[in-house]
Amino acid sequence: MKTDIILCGVGGQGILSIATIIGQAAMDADLYIKQAEVHGMSQRGGDVQSNLRISSTPIASDLIPRGKADVIISMEPMEALRYIPYLAPEGWVITSTAPFVNIPNYPDADKLKQALQALPNIVAIDIEQIAKDNGIPRSANMVLLGAAQQALRIDADKLRQAISTVFARKGEDIVNANLKAFDLGGQAATR
Amino acid sequence: MKRLLLGDEAIALGAINAGLSGVYAYPGTPSTEITEFIQTNATARQRNIHSRWCTNEKTAMEAALGMSFMGKRALVCMKHVGLNVCADPFVNSGMTGVNGGVVVLVADDPSMHSSQDEQDSRFYGKFAMLPTFEPSSQQEAYDMMAAAFDYSEAQCLPVLMRVTTRMAHSRAVVQCADTPRQENALNHDAKAANWVLLPANARRRNDIVTAQQTRLEADAAASPFNSYLSPAAVSAVSPAGPAAVPAVSPAAVPAASPAGPAAVPAASPAAVPAASPAGSPAVSPKPYPLGIIASGIAFNYVCEAFPGGCPFPVLKVSQYPLPKALVQRMAAESESIIVVEEGQPFIEEQVRGVLPTTTTIKGRLTGELPRTGELTPDSVAKALGAAPYKELQLDADTESVVAARPPQLCQGCGHRDVYTALNQVLAEYDNPRVFGDIGCYTLGFLPPYKAIHSCVDMGASITMAKGAADAGQWPAVAIIGDSTFTHSGMTGLLDAINENADITVIISDNLTTAMTGGQDSAGTNKFEAICRGLGVEPEHLHVVVPLPKNMPEITDIMRREINYHGVSVIIPRRECIQTFKRHAKAKKA
């Protein structure tokens, strides 16, 4: 088993907490992990990404080669497109559809939609709307993780367990909100 | 115990478990998380291991030497450019030597993700004649800390440990010890003559350390962190990390003799049948068309390029001085050599000095690998002739839809209000010049502010403004953050005051070291006192709160002080919006 994942978004959107959950689940499953993050200046409202590799055999590079990523998980639709050169031909893109507009030349909505629809394997959902409609507005990133579960090839139960572990210190309510978000994401992806 | 750790965290835990007594550091990407880990680690807190941030890298290095002088183990951490700041004590620490072990951890930032240059710290290690370690995995980084402290004490020299961004900021599962080693006891027995670098003492030490280099190189050749891997072995070793490799114990080190590393015999007939010994014709074909020298994390990219096992011999280098004997062995059995290293062509240039000019040596200097910037698995695979993966082919033009998204000052950040005010005032003058500095506010160069004209190194805003004023420039404005001011701005301000330079200094105080994630700032609550103490006249020292509603007051003060022909200091003070949010959240919880 080997899954190469690119997590991306805009600085401050919480991609690292998705990475933490996947990392925890992979460690619980006794898998090898490498996860390269970006810290520092680029976190200030710029594009951010994390390369996350999990495997049942040892992993060499911390970075994913071009054409090798199995999944791109993106908190932002334009950011998902930035890493397409890294996607394997049969790879999946799981993305939020809500644009984060903090630059003057953000692409036209129709063009963006067309570019996303041109991808062979894509799940594009409005995670923020789903989270809001269900009274858990702060758990949008876990909706996205739920939507990505199948593409990740990690047991849903392992990911749910990891959510419980990672959020445990924040209390039961937060754990439950995030588990609910994860389940909603899974449902949205299969619809 | 197994833990999922950042490279930085593995280094921190490795140091604690090696009996660390103090970490001395100034925050700097990508090294910051080492000290932060130690600040919150249970063992470190229980042992009261020193972990408070220092004012700059020079004070950090010197404090670590003091701790070492007293027999205890100290770690100094910084980013690559921080090593420039502490170059004086760093280089001279080779002359004094150490008592308790000292590891100087420097995190280089090739490709400049968050830096102003991509200097390679290994050159400093060679320059100061110090042993240098460069881990290739998080596990090795962890294991190396104990080895480096032991080696530092065995050789009585500090050890430079060099990592790069992708090692510092990448996580992996690390196997670590359950119980930490005890700290060293206080020990006053260090020889004072070594520590007083009067010329007579320094000359003696210089001879000793220079003579020691042969020994250091022999140790590097025998080091478990360096390995000469024949083709079959490469895939088997690689990435999981050398968990099975024992750390270098002081007892084991002396075994290696300069004559030839015991653990890795030079090309023996048995190992390399084709490179036949005496009696063979002068021109004997070498068994391999290519040999690969790979250091640090570059080794991982080499392994990645050959998932089925590397068909060429690989010399993995993670400890320096560069073991020339192993390089010569590779040259004896390979038609050509390619050097794959993260950073500048440090090994590549040395290899050119070791081998006859007839040997083909490839790398960053010859164009097989990019001359600058970070290596990637793709650039390395290409250089090694490995086939690239098939990429997704799309009819649609995806690339043109993607716009660049540069970093920017946060919404609600006080620096924004400072730049708004400054731009408004400076629009009234011909050719104003604003000298910037290192921090979040360097982003003031970008639109919409386009407010600064320089950014060179920590503290340069004030001294450059002074030099410009000396040249006749007016207005000359310096803008510097609170942490950068105490790091390296104060001394420059004294120069300006002593000559009553015609400059206006803005210390944009957000009560933290914000760029690196909100660490404590050494001068918090002390800035007015510092400025007055240095000699800023009280009527030309102002504190304002950078908020839109205060614009009239702020612009009025700025205008007045620019028009005053002497040193004035304006301190806009409002907490960083990021630490403010964090503090509000913590209060609520």
mmCIF file with all atom_site columns, N, CA and C in Angstrom, chain A residues 10 30 33-35 37 39 41 44 46-47 53 59-63 65-68 76 78-79 81-82 89 100 102-103 107 118, chain B residues 2 4 33 114 138 169-172 239 300-301 304 377-378 389-392 394 396 398 401-405 407-408 440 514-515:
data_model
loop_
_atom_site.group_PDB
_atom_site.id
_atom_site.type_symbol
_atom_site.label_atom_id
_atom_site.label_alt_id
_atom_site.label_comp_id
_atom_site.label_asym_id
_atom_site.label_entity_id
_atom_site.label_seq_id
_atom_site.pdbx_PDB_ins_code
_atom_site.Cartn_x
_atom_site.Cartn_y
_atom_site.Cartn_z
_atom_site.occupancy
_atom_site.B_iso_or_equiv
_atom_site.pdbx_formal_charge
_atom_site.auth_seq_id
_atom_site.auth_comp_id
_atom_site.auth_asym_id
_atom_site.auth_atom_id
_atom_site.pdbx_PDB_model_num
ATOM 1   N N  . VAL A 1 10  ? -4.602  27.939 1.150   1.00 0.00 ? 10  VAL A N  1
ATOM 2   C CA . VAL A 1 10  ? -4.017  29.241 1.406   1.00 0.00 ? 10  VAL A CA 1
ATOM 3   C C  . VAL A 1 10  ? -3.599  29.260 2.871   1.00 0.00 ? 10  VAL A C  1
ATOM 4   N N  . ASP A 1 30  ? 0.639   1.380  11.545  1.00 0.00 ? 30  ASP A N  1
ATOM 5   C CA . ASP A 1 30  ? 2.019   0.915  11.388  1.00 0.00 ? 30  ASP A CA 1
ATOM 6   C C  . ASP A 1 30  ? 2.573   1.138  9.993   1.00 0.00 ? 30  ASP A C  1
ATOM 7   N N  . ILE A 1 33  ? 5.639   6.958  7.063   1.00 0.00 ? 33  ILE A N  1
ATOM 8   C CA . ILE A 1 33  ? 5.097   8.286  6.756   1.00 0.00 ? 33  ILE A CA 1
ATOM 9   C C  . ILE A 1 33  ? 6.237   9.240  6.458   1.00 0.00 ? 33  ILE A C  1
ATOM 10  N N  . LYS A 1 34  ? 6.025   10.123 5.487   1.00 0.00 ? 34  LYS A N  1
ATOM 11  C CA . LYS A 1 34  ? 6.889   11.303 5.338   1.00 0.00 ? 34  LYS A CA 1
ATOM 12  C C  . LYS A 1 34  ? 5.962   12.466 5.005   1.00 0.00 ? 34  LYS A C  1
ATOM 13  N N  . GLN A 1 35  ? 6.150   13.545 5.701   1.00 0.00 ? 35  GLN A N  1
ATOM 14  C CA . GLN A 1 35  ? 5.263   14.679 5.460   1.00 0.00 ? 35  GLN A CA 1
ATOM 15  C C  . GLN A 1 35  ? 6.056   15.983 5.485   1.00 0.00 ? 35  GLN A C  1
ATOM 16  N N  . GLU A 1 37  ? 6.304   19.943 5.177   1.00 0.00 ? 37  GLU A N  1
ATOM 17  C CA . GLU A 1 37  ? 5.425   21.096 5.386   1.00 0.00 ? 37  GLU A CA 1
ATOM 18  C C  . GLU A 1 37  ? 6.140   22.375 4.987   1.00 0.00 ? 37  GLU A C  1
ATOM 19  N N  . HIS A 1 39  ? 6.711   26.229 6.428   1.00 0.00 ? 39  HIS A N  1
ATOM 20  C CA . HIS A 1 39  ? 6.519   27.158 7.539   1.00 0.00 ? 39  HIS A CA 1
ATOM 21  C C  . HIS A 1 39  ? 7.107   28.510 7.127   1.00 0.00 ? 39  HIS A C  1
ATOM 22  N N  . MET A 1 41  ? 7.589   32.477 6.061   1.00 0.00 ? 41  MET A N  1
ATOM 23  C CA . MET A 1 41  ? 7.013   33.601 5.330   1.00 0.00 ? 41  MET A CA 1
ATOM 24  C C  . MET A 1 41  ? 5.824   33.209 4.463   1.00 0.00 ? 41  MET A C  1
ATOM 25  N N  . ARG A 1 44  ? 1.997   33.471 5.317   1.00 0.00 ? 44  ARG A N  1
ATOM 26  C CA . ARG A 1 44  ? 1.259   34.728 5.443   1.00 0.00 ? 44  ARG A CA 1
ATOM 27  C C  . ARG A 1 44  ? 0.335   34.976 4.258   1.00 0.00 ? 44  ARG A C  1
ATOM 28  N N  . GLY A 1 46  ? -0.200  33.359 1.636   1.00 0.00 ? 46  GLY A N  1
ATOM 29  C CA . GLY A 1 46  ? 0.233   32.865 0.331   1.00 0.00 ? 46  GLY A CA 1
ATOM 30  C C  . GLY A 1 46  ? -0.235  31.432 0.127   1.00 0.00 ? 46  GLY A C  1
ATOM 31  N N  . ASP A 1 47  ? 0.136   30.852 -1.028  1.00 0.00 ? 47  ASP A N  1
ATOM 32  C CA . ASP A 1 47  ? -0.234  29.472 -1.274  1.00 0.00 ? 47  ASP A CA 1
ATOM 33  C C  . ASP A 1 47  ? 0.621   28.561 -0.396  1.00 0.00 ? 47  ASP A C  1
ATOM 34  N N  . ARG A 1 53  ? 3.260   11.420 2.310   1.00 0.00 ? 53  ARG A N  1
ATOM 35  C CA . ARG A 1 53  ? 3.426   10.108 1.693   1.00 0.00 ? 53  ARG A CA 1
ATOM 36  C C  . ARG A 1 53  ? 3.241   9.037  2.761   1.00 0.00 ? 53  ARG A C  1
ATOM 37  N N  . ILE A 1 59  ? 9.861   4.798  2.681   1.00 0.00 ? 59  ILE A N  1
ATOM 38  C CA . ILE A 1 59  ? 9.704   5.890  1.714   1.00 0.00 ? 59  ILE A CA 1
ATOM 39  C C  . ILE A 1 59  ? 11.042  6.614  1.605   1.00 0.00 ? 59  ILE A C  1
ATOM 40  N N  . ALA A 1 60  ? 11.477  6.900  0.388   1.00 0.00 ? 60  ALA A N  1
ATOM 41  C CA . ALA A 1 60  ? 12.766  7.573  0.224   1.00 0.00 ? 60  ALA A CA 1
ATOM 42  C C  . ALA A 1 60  ? 12.614  9.093  0.339   1.00 0.00 ? 60  ALA A C  1
ATOM 43  N N  . SER A 1 61  ? 12.046  9.714  -0.674  1.00 0.00 ? 61  SER A N  1
ATOM 44  C CA . SER A 1 61  ? 12.019  11.181 -0.755  1.00 0.00 ? 61  SER A CA 1
ATOM 45  C C  . SER A 1 61  ? 10.900  11.778 0.100   1.00 0.00 ? 61  SER A C  1
ATOM 46  N N  . ASP A 1 62  ? 11.202  12.926 0.724   1.00 0.00 ? 62  ASP A N  1
ATOM 47  C CA . ASP A 1 62  ? 10.157  13.654 1.445   1.00 0.00 ? 62  ASP A CA 1
ATOM 48  C C  . ASP A 1 62  ? 9.219   14.353 0.464   1.00 0.00 ? 62  ASP A C  1
ATOM 49  N N  . LEU A 1 63  ? 9.706   14.608 -0.729  1.00 0.00 ? 63  LEU A N  1
ATOM 50  C CA . LEU A 1 63  ? 8.892   15.288 -1.740  1.00 0.00 ? 63  LEU A CA 1
ATOM 51  C C  . LEU A 1 63  ? 8.377   14.285 -2.766  1.00 0.00 ? 63  LEU A C  1
ATOM 52  N N  . PRO A 1 65  ? 7.489   13.134 -6.480  1.00 0.00 ? 65  PRO A N  1
ATOM 53  C CA . PRO A 1 65  ? 7.883   13.486 -7.859  1.00 0.00 ? 65  PRO A CA 1
ATOM 54  C C  . PRO A 1 65  ? 6.664   13.910 -8.696  1.00 0.00 ? 65  PRO A C  1
ATOM 55  N N  . ARG A 1 66  ? 6.921   14.615 -9.762  1.00 0.00 ? 66  ARG A N  1
ATOM 56  C CA . ARG A 1 66  ? 5.848   14.984 -10.694 1.00 0.00 ? 66  ARG A CA 1
ATOM 57  C C  . ARG A 1 66  ? 5.207   13.732 -11.266 1.00 0.00 ? 66  ARG A C  1
ATOM 58  N N  . GLY A 1 67  ? 3.896   13.783 -11.446 1.00 0.00 ? 67  GLY A N  1
ATOM 59  C CA . GLY A 1 67  ? 3.173   12.662 -12.031 1.00 0.00 ? 67  GLY A CA 1
ATOM 60  C C  . GLY A 1 67  ? 2.979   11.489 -11.103 1.00 0.00 ? 67  GLY A C  1
ATOM 61  N N  . LYS A 1 68  ? 3.230   11.697 -9.806  1.00 0.00 ? 68  LYS A N  1
ATOM 62  C CA . LYS A 1 68  ? 3.226   10.557 -8.890  1.00 0.00 ? 68  LYS A CA 1
ATOM 63  C C  . LYS A 1 68  ? 2.117   10.651 -7.826  1.00 0.00 ? 68  LYS A C  1
ATOM 64  N N  . GLU A 1 76  ? -9.028  24.906 -1.467  1.00 0.00 ? 76  GLU A N  1
ATOM 65  C CA . GLU A 1 76  ? -9.346  26.062 -2.311  1.00 0.00 ? 76  GLU A CA 1
ATOM 66  C C  . GLU A 1 76  ? -9.267  25.642 -3.771  1.00 0.00 ? 76  GLU A C  1
ATOM 67  N N  . MET A 1 78  ? -8.697  27.071 -6.863  1.00 0.00 ? 78  MET A N  1
ATOM 68  C CA . MET A 1 78  ? -7.575  27.427 -7.741  1.00 0.00 ? 78  MET A CA 1
ATOM 69  C C  . MET A 1 78  ? -6.283  26.754 -7.280  1.00 0.00 ? 78  MET A C  1
ATOM 70  N N  . GLU A 1 79  ? -6.136  26.626 -5.956  1.00 0.00 ? 79  GLU A N  1
ATOM 71  C CA . GLU A 1 79  ? -4.918  26.000 -5.420  1.00 0.00 ? 79  GLU A CA 1
ATOM 72  C C  . GLU A 1 79  ? -4.816  24.539 -5.852  1.00 0.00 ? 79  GLU A C  1
ATOM 73  N N  . LEU A 1 81  ? -5.525  23.353 -8.670  1.00 0.00 ? 81  LEU A N  1
ATOM 74  C CA . LEU A 1 81  ? -4.987  23.319 -10.035 1.00 0.00 ? 81  LEU A CA 1
ATOM 75  C C  . LEU A 1 81  ? -3.488  23.569 -10.078 1.00 0.00 ? 81  LEU A C  1
ATOM 76  N N  . ARG A 1 82  ? -2.976  24.270 -9.072  1.00 0.00 ? 82  ARG A N  1
ATOM 77  C CA . ARG A 1 82  ? -1.550  24.625 -9.053  1.00 0.00 ? 82  ARG A CA 1
ATOM 78  C C  . ARG A 1 82  ? -0.664  23.366 -9.071  1.00 0.00 ? 82  ARG A C  1
ATOM 79  N N  . PRO A 1 89  ? -1.739  10.209 -13.728 1.00 0.00 ? 89  PRO A N  1
ATOM 80  C CA . PRO A 1 89  ? -2.834  10.240 -14.700 1.00 0.00 ? 89  PRO A CA 1
ATOM 81  C C  . PRO A 1 89  ? -4.153  9.692  -14.141 1.00 0.00 ? 89  PRO A C  1
ATOM 82  N N  . PHE A 1 100 ? -10.960 31.471 -2.360  1.00 0.00 ? 100 PHE A N  1
ATOM 83  C CA . PHE A 1 100 ? -10.389 32.376 -1.359  1.00 0.00 ? 100 PHE A CA 1
ATOM 84  C C  . PHE A 1 100 ? -9.725  33.493 -2.165  1.00 0.00 ? 100 PHE A C  1
ATOM 85  N N  . ASN A 1 102 ? -7.829  36.700 -2.365  1.00 0.00 ? 102 ASN A N  1
ATOM 86  C CA . ASN A 1 102 ? -7.037  37.734 -1.692  1.00 0.00 ? 102 ASN A CA 1
ATOM 87  C C  . ASN A 1 102 ? -5.979  38.313 -2.626  1.00 0.00 ? 102 ASN A C  1
ATOM 88  N N  . ILE A 1 103 ? -6.203  38.085 -3.934  1.00 0.00 ? 103 ILE A N  1
ATOM 89  C CA . ILE A 1 103 ? -5.303  38.668 -4.947  1.00 0.00 ? 103 ILE A CA 1
ATOM 90  C C  . ILE A 1 103 ? -6.169  39.352 -6.006  1.00 0.00 ? 103 ILE A C  1
ATOM 91  N N  . PRO A 1 107 ? -8.681  34.160 -10.867 1.00 0.00 ? 107 PRO A N  1
ATOM 92  C CA . PRO A 1 107 ? -9.319  33.813 -12.147 1.00 0.00 ? 107 PRO A CA 1
ATOM 93  C C  . PRO A 1 107 ? -10.850 33.926 -12.125 1.00 0.00 ? 107 PRO A C  1
ATOM 94  N N  . ALA A 1 118 ? -12.531 19.691 -16.283 1.00 0.00 ? 118 ALA A N  1
ATOM 95  C CA . ALA A 1 118 ? -11.721 18.988 -17.286 1.00 0.00 ? 118 ALA A CA 1
ATOM 96  C C  . ALA A 1 118 ? -10.901 17.854 -16.679 1.00 0.00 ? 118 ALA A C  1
ATOM 97  N N  . LYS B 2 2   ? 8.005   4.981  19.640  1.00 0.00 ? 2   LYS B N  1
ATOM 98  C CA . LYS B 2 2   ? 7.906   5.531  18.283  1.00 0.00 ? 2   LYS B CA 1
ATOM 99  C C  . LYS B 2 2   ? 7.142   6.843  18.319  1.00 0.00 ? 2   LYS B C  1
ATOM 100 N N  . LEU B 2 4   ? 5.930   10.390 15.797  1.00 0.00 ? 4   LEU B N  1
ATOM 101 C CA . LEU B 2 4   ? 5.895   11.087 14.512  1.00 0.00 ? 4   LEU B CA 1
ATOM 102 C C  . LEU B 2 4   ? 6.452   12.488 14.733  1.00 0.00 ? 4   LEU B C  1
ATOM 103 N N  . GLU B 2 33  ? 11.569  25.435 15.321  1.00 0.00 ? 33  GLU B N  1
ATOM 104 C CA . GLU B 2 33  ? 10.820  24.411 16.059  1.00 0.00 ? 33  GLU B CA 1
ATOM 105 C C  . GLU B 2 33  ? 11.697  23.592 17.001  1.00 0.00 ? 33  GLU B C  1
ATOM 106 N N  . SER B 2 114 ? 12.173  31.244 2.841   1.00 0.00 ? 114 SER B N  1
ATOM 107 C CA . SER B 2 114 ? 11.908  32.269 3.849   1.00 0.00 ? 114 SER B CA 1
ATOM 108 C C  . SER B 2 114 ? 13.232  32.940 4.234   1.00 0.00 ? 114 SER B C  1
ATOM 109 N N  . GLN B 2 138 ? 15.022  11.767 9.332   1.00 0.00 ? 138 GLN B N  1
ATOM 110 C CA . GLN B 2 138 ? 14.653  12.219 10.667  1.00 0.00 ? 138 GLN B CA 1
ATOM 111 C C  . GLN B 2 138 ? 15.238  11.283 11.725  1.00 0.00 ? 138 GLN B C  1
ATOM 112 N N  . HIS B 2 169 ? 11.657  20.535 8.189   1.00 0.00 ? 169 HIS B N  1
ATOM 113 C CA . HIS B 2 169 ? 10.199  20.686 8.169   1.00 0.00 ? 169 HIS B CA 1
ATOM 114 C C  . HIS B 2 169 ? 9.476   19.504 7.555   1.00 0.00 ? 169 HIS B C  1
ATOM 115 N N  . SER B 2 170 ? 10.055  18.332 7.696   1.00 0.00 ? 170 SER B N  1
ATOM 116 C CA . SER B 2 170 ? 9.360   17.149 7.221   1.00 0.00 ? 170 SER B CA 1
ATOM 117 C C  . SER B 2 170 ? 9.236   16.160 8.382   1.00 0.00 ? 170 SER B C  1
ATOM 118 N N  . ARG B 2 171 ? 8.064   15.527 8.454   1.00 0.00 ? 171 ARG B N  1
ATOM 119 C CA . ARG B 2 171 ? 7.802   14.584 9.543   1.00 0.00 ? 171 ARG B CA 1
ATOM 120 C C  . ARG B 2 171 ? 8.049   13.149 9.119   1.00 0.00 ? 171 ARG B C  1
ATOM 121 N N  . ALA B 2 172 ? 8.472   12.334 10.066  1.00 0.00 ? 172 ALA B N  1
ATOM 122 C CA . ALA B 2 172 ? 8.548   10.894 9.849   1.00 0.00 ? 172 ALA B CA 1
ATOM 123 C C  . ALA B 2 172 ? 8.489   10.223 11.218  1.00 0.00 ? 172 ALA B C  1
ATOM 124 N N  . PRO B 2 239 ? 15.714  4.287  2.908   1.00 0.00 ? 239 PRO B N  1
ATOM 125 C CA . PRO B 2 239 ? 15.010  5.412  3.472   1.00 0.00 ? 239 PRO B CA 1
ATOM 126 C C  . PRO B 2 239 ? 14.557  5.247  4.899   1.00 0.00 ? 239 PRO B C  1
ATOM 127 N N  . ASN B 2 300 ? 18.205  10.618 -0.366  1.00 0.00 ? 300 ASN B N  1
ATOM 128 C CA . ASN B 2 300 ? 16.826  10.121 -0.502  1.00 0.00 ? 300 ASN B CA 1
ATOM 129 C C  . ASN B 2 300 ? 16.315  10.256 -1.934  1.00 0.00 ? 300 ASN B C  1
ATOM 130 N N  . TYR B 2 301 ? 16.687  11.371 -2.575  1.00 0.00 ? 301 TYR B N  1
ATOM 131 C CA . TYR B 2 301 ? 16.239  11.578 -3.953  1.00 0.00 ? 301 TYR B CA 1
ATOM 132 C C  . TYR B 2 301 ? 16.892  10.567 -4.886  1.00 0.00 ? 301 TYR B C  1
ATOM 133 N N  . GLU B 2 304 ? 14.957  7.440  -4.405  1.00 0.00 ? 304 GLU B N  1
ATOM 134 C CA . GLU B 2 304 ? 13.628  7.594  -5.018  1.00 0.00 ? 304 GLU B CA 1
ATOM 135 C C  . GLU B 2 304 ? 13.697  7.353  -6.531  1.00 0.00 ? 304 GLU B C  1
ATOM 136 N N  . PRO B 2 377 ? 13.072  15.514 -6.294  1.00 0.00 ? 377 PRO B N  1
ATOM 137 C CA . PRO B 2 377 ? 13.206  14.152 -6.810  1.00 0.00 ? 377 PRO B CA 1
ATOM 138 C C  . PRO B 2 377 ? 13.257  14.154 -8.336  1.00 0.00 ? 377 PRO B C  1
ATOM 139 N N  . ASP B 2 378 ? 12.604  15.134 -8.951  1.00 0.00 ? 378 ASP B N  1
ATOM 140 C CA . ASP B 2 378 ? 12.576  15.199 -10.419 1.00 0.00 ? 378 ASP B CA 1
ATOM 141 C C  . ASP B 2 378 ? 13.917  15.622 -11.004 1.00 0.00 ? 378 ASP B C  1
ATOM 142 N N  . TYR B 2 389 ? 7.941   9.934  -14.281 1.00 0.00 ? 389 TYR B N  1
ATOM 143 C CA . TYR B 2 389 ? 6.598   9.354  -14.260 1.00 0.00 ? 389 TYR B CA 1
ATOM 144 C C  . TYR B 2 389 ? 5.750   10.024 -15.324 1.00 0.00 ? 389 TYR B C  1
ATOM 145 N N  . LYS B 2 390 ? 4.753   9.283  -15.811 1.00 0.00 ? 390 LYS B N  1
ATOM 146 C CA . LYS B 2 390 ? 3.831   9.862  -16.797 1.00 0.00 ? 390 LYS B CA 1
ATOM 147 C C  . LYS B 2 390 ? 2.946   10.879 -16.104 1.00 0.00 ? 390 LYS B C  1
ATOM 148 N N  . GLU B 2 391 ? 2.823   12.059 -16.692 1.00 0.00 ? 391 GLU B N  1
ATOM 149 C CA . GLU B 2 391 ? 1.969   13.076 -16.081 1.00 0.00 ? 391 GLU B CA 1
ATOM 150 C C  . GLU B 2 391 ? 0.609   13.083 -16.757 1.00 0.00 ? 391 GLU B C  1
ATOM 151 N N  . LEU B 2 392 ? -0.362  13.615 -16.050 1.00 0.00 ? 392 LEU B N  1
ATOM 152 C CA . LEU B 2 392 ? -1.727  13.731 -16.567 1.00 0.00 ? 392 LEU B CA 1
ATOM 153 C C  . LEU B 2 392 ? -1.734  14.665 -17.776 1.00 0.00 ? 392 LEU B C  1
ATOM 154 N N  . LEU B 2 394 ? -3.917  16.920 -20.260 1.00 0.00 ? 394 LEU B N  1
ATOM 155 C CA . LEU B 2 394 ? -5.232  17.549 -20.334 1.00 0.00 ? 394 LEU B CA 1
ATOM 156 C C  . LEU B 2 394 ? -5.341  18.364 -21.616 1.00 0.00 ? 394 LEU B C  1
ATOM 157 N N  . ALA B 2 396 ? -7.543  20.841 -21.760 1.00 0.00 ? 396 ALA B N  1
ATOM 158 C CA . ALA B 2 396 ? -7.773  22.203 -21.255 1.00 0.00 ? 396 ALA B CA 1
ATOM 159 C C  . ALA B 2 396 ? -6.460  22.811 -20.756 1.00 0.00 ? 396 ALA B C  1
ATOM 160 N N  . THR B 2 398 ? -4.848  24.310 -18.031 1.00 0.00 ? 398 THR B N  1
ATOM 161 C CA . THR B 2 398 ? -5.025  24.488 -16.590 1.00 0.00 ? 398 THR B CA 1
ATOM 162 C C  . THR B 2 398 ? -4.086  25.566 -16.062 1.00 0.00 ? 398 THR B C  1
ATOM 163 N N  . VAL B 2 401 ? -4.932  29.288 -15.768 1.00 0.00 ? 401 VAL B N  1
ATOM 164 C CA . VAL B 2 401 ? -5.984  29.666 -14.816 1.00 0.00 ? 401 VAL B CA 1
ATOM 165 C C  . VAL B 2 401 ? -5.377  29.984 -13.446 1.00 0.00 ? 401 VAL B C  1
ATOM 166 N N  . VAL B 2 402 ? -4.201  29.412 -13.187 1.00 0.00 ? 402 VAL B N  1
ATOM 167 C CA . VAL B 2 402 ? -3.614  29.544 -11.849 1.00 0.00 ? 402 VAL B CA 1
ATOM 168 C C  . VAL B 2 402 ? -2.803  30.842 -11.729 1.00 0.00 ? 402 VAL B C  1
ATOM 169 N N  . ALA B 2 403 ? -3.187  31.670 -10.803 1.00 0.00 ? 403 ALA B N  1
ATOM 170 C CA . ALA B 2 403 ? -2.469  32.928 -10.573 1.00 0.00 ? 403 ALA B CA 1
ATOM 171 C C  . ALA B 2 403 ? -1.534  32.779 -9.381  1.00 0.00 ? 403 ALA B C  1
ATOM 172 N N  . ALA B 2 404 ? -0.445  33.548 -9.401  1.00 0.00 ? 404 ALA B N  1
ATOM 173 C CA . ALA B 2 404 ? 0.479   33.523 -8.261  1.00 0.00 ? 404 ALA B CA 1
ATOM 174 C C  . ALA B 2 404 ? -0.217  34.114 -7.040  1.00 0.00 ? 404 ALA B C  1
ATOM 175 N N  . ARG B 2 405 ? 0.104   33.544 -5.881  1.00 0.00 ? 405 ARG B N  1
ATOM 176 C CA . ARG B 2 405 ? -0.507  34.051 -4.651  1.00 0.00 ? 405 ARG B CA 1
ATOM 177 C C  . ARG B 2 405 ? 0.623   34.324 -3.656  1.00 0.00 ? 405 ARG B C  1
ATOM 178 N N  . PRO B 2 407 ? 2.811   35.779 -0.471  1.00 0.00 ? 407 PRO B N  1
ATOM 179 C CA . PRO B 2 407 ? 2.430   36.049 0.917   1.00 0.00 ? 407 PRO B CA 1
ATOM 180 C C  . PRO B 2 407 ? 2.148   37.536 1.097   1.00 0.00 ? 407 PRO B C  1
ATOM 181 N N  . GLN B 2 408 ? 1.414   37.879 2.111   1.00 0.00 ? 408 GLN B N  1
ATOM 182 C CA . GLN B 2 408 ? 1.112   39.285 2.373   1.00 0.00 ? 408 GLN B CA 1
ATOM 183 C C  . GLN B 2 408 ? 0.889   39.519 3.862   1.00 0.00 ? 408 GLN B C  1
ATOM 184 N N  . CYS B 2 440 ? 8.157   40.329 9.062   1.00 0.00 ? 440 CYS B N  1
ATOM 185 C CA . CYS B 2 440 ? 6.922   40.352 8.271   1.00 0.00 ? 440 CYS B CA 1
ATOM 186 C C  . CYS B 2 440 ? 6.832   41.636 7.457   1.00 0.00 ? 440 CYS B C  1
ATOM 187 N N  . ALA B 2 514 ? 7.327   37.894 15.089  1.00 0.00 ? 514 ALA B N  1
ATOM 188 C CA . ALA B 2 514 ? 6.111   37.419 14.412  1.00 0.00 ? 514 ALA B CA 1
ATOM 189 C C  . ALA B 2 514 ? 6.390   36.502 13.227  1.00 0.00 ? 514 ALA B C  1
ATOM 190 N N  . MET B 2 515 ? 7.369   36.861 12.422  1.00 0.00 ? 515 MET B N  1
ATOM 191 C CA . MET B 2 515 ? 7.622   36.140 11.170  1.00 0.00 ? 515 MET B CA 1
ATOM 192 C C  . MET B 2 515 ? 7.806   34.645 11.390  1.00 0.00 ? 515 MET B C  1
#
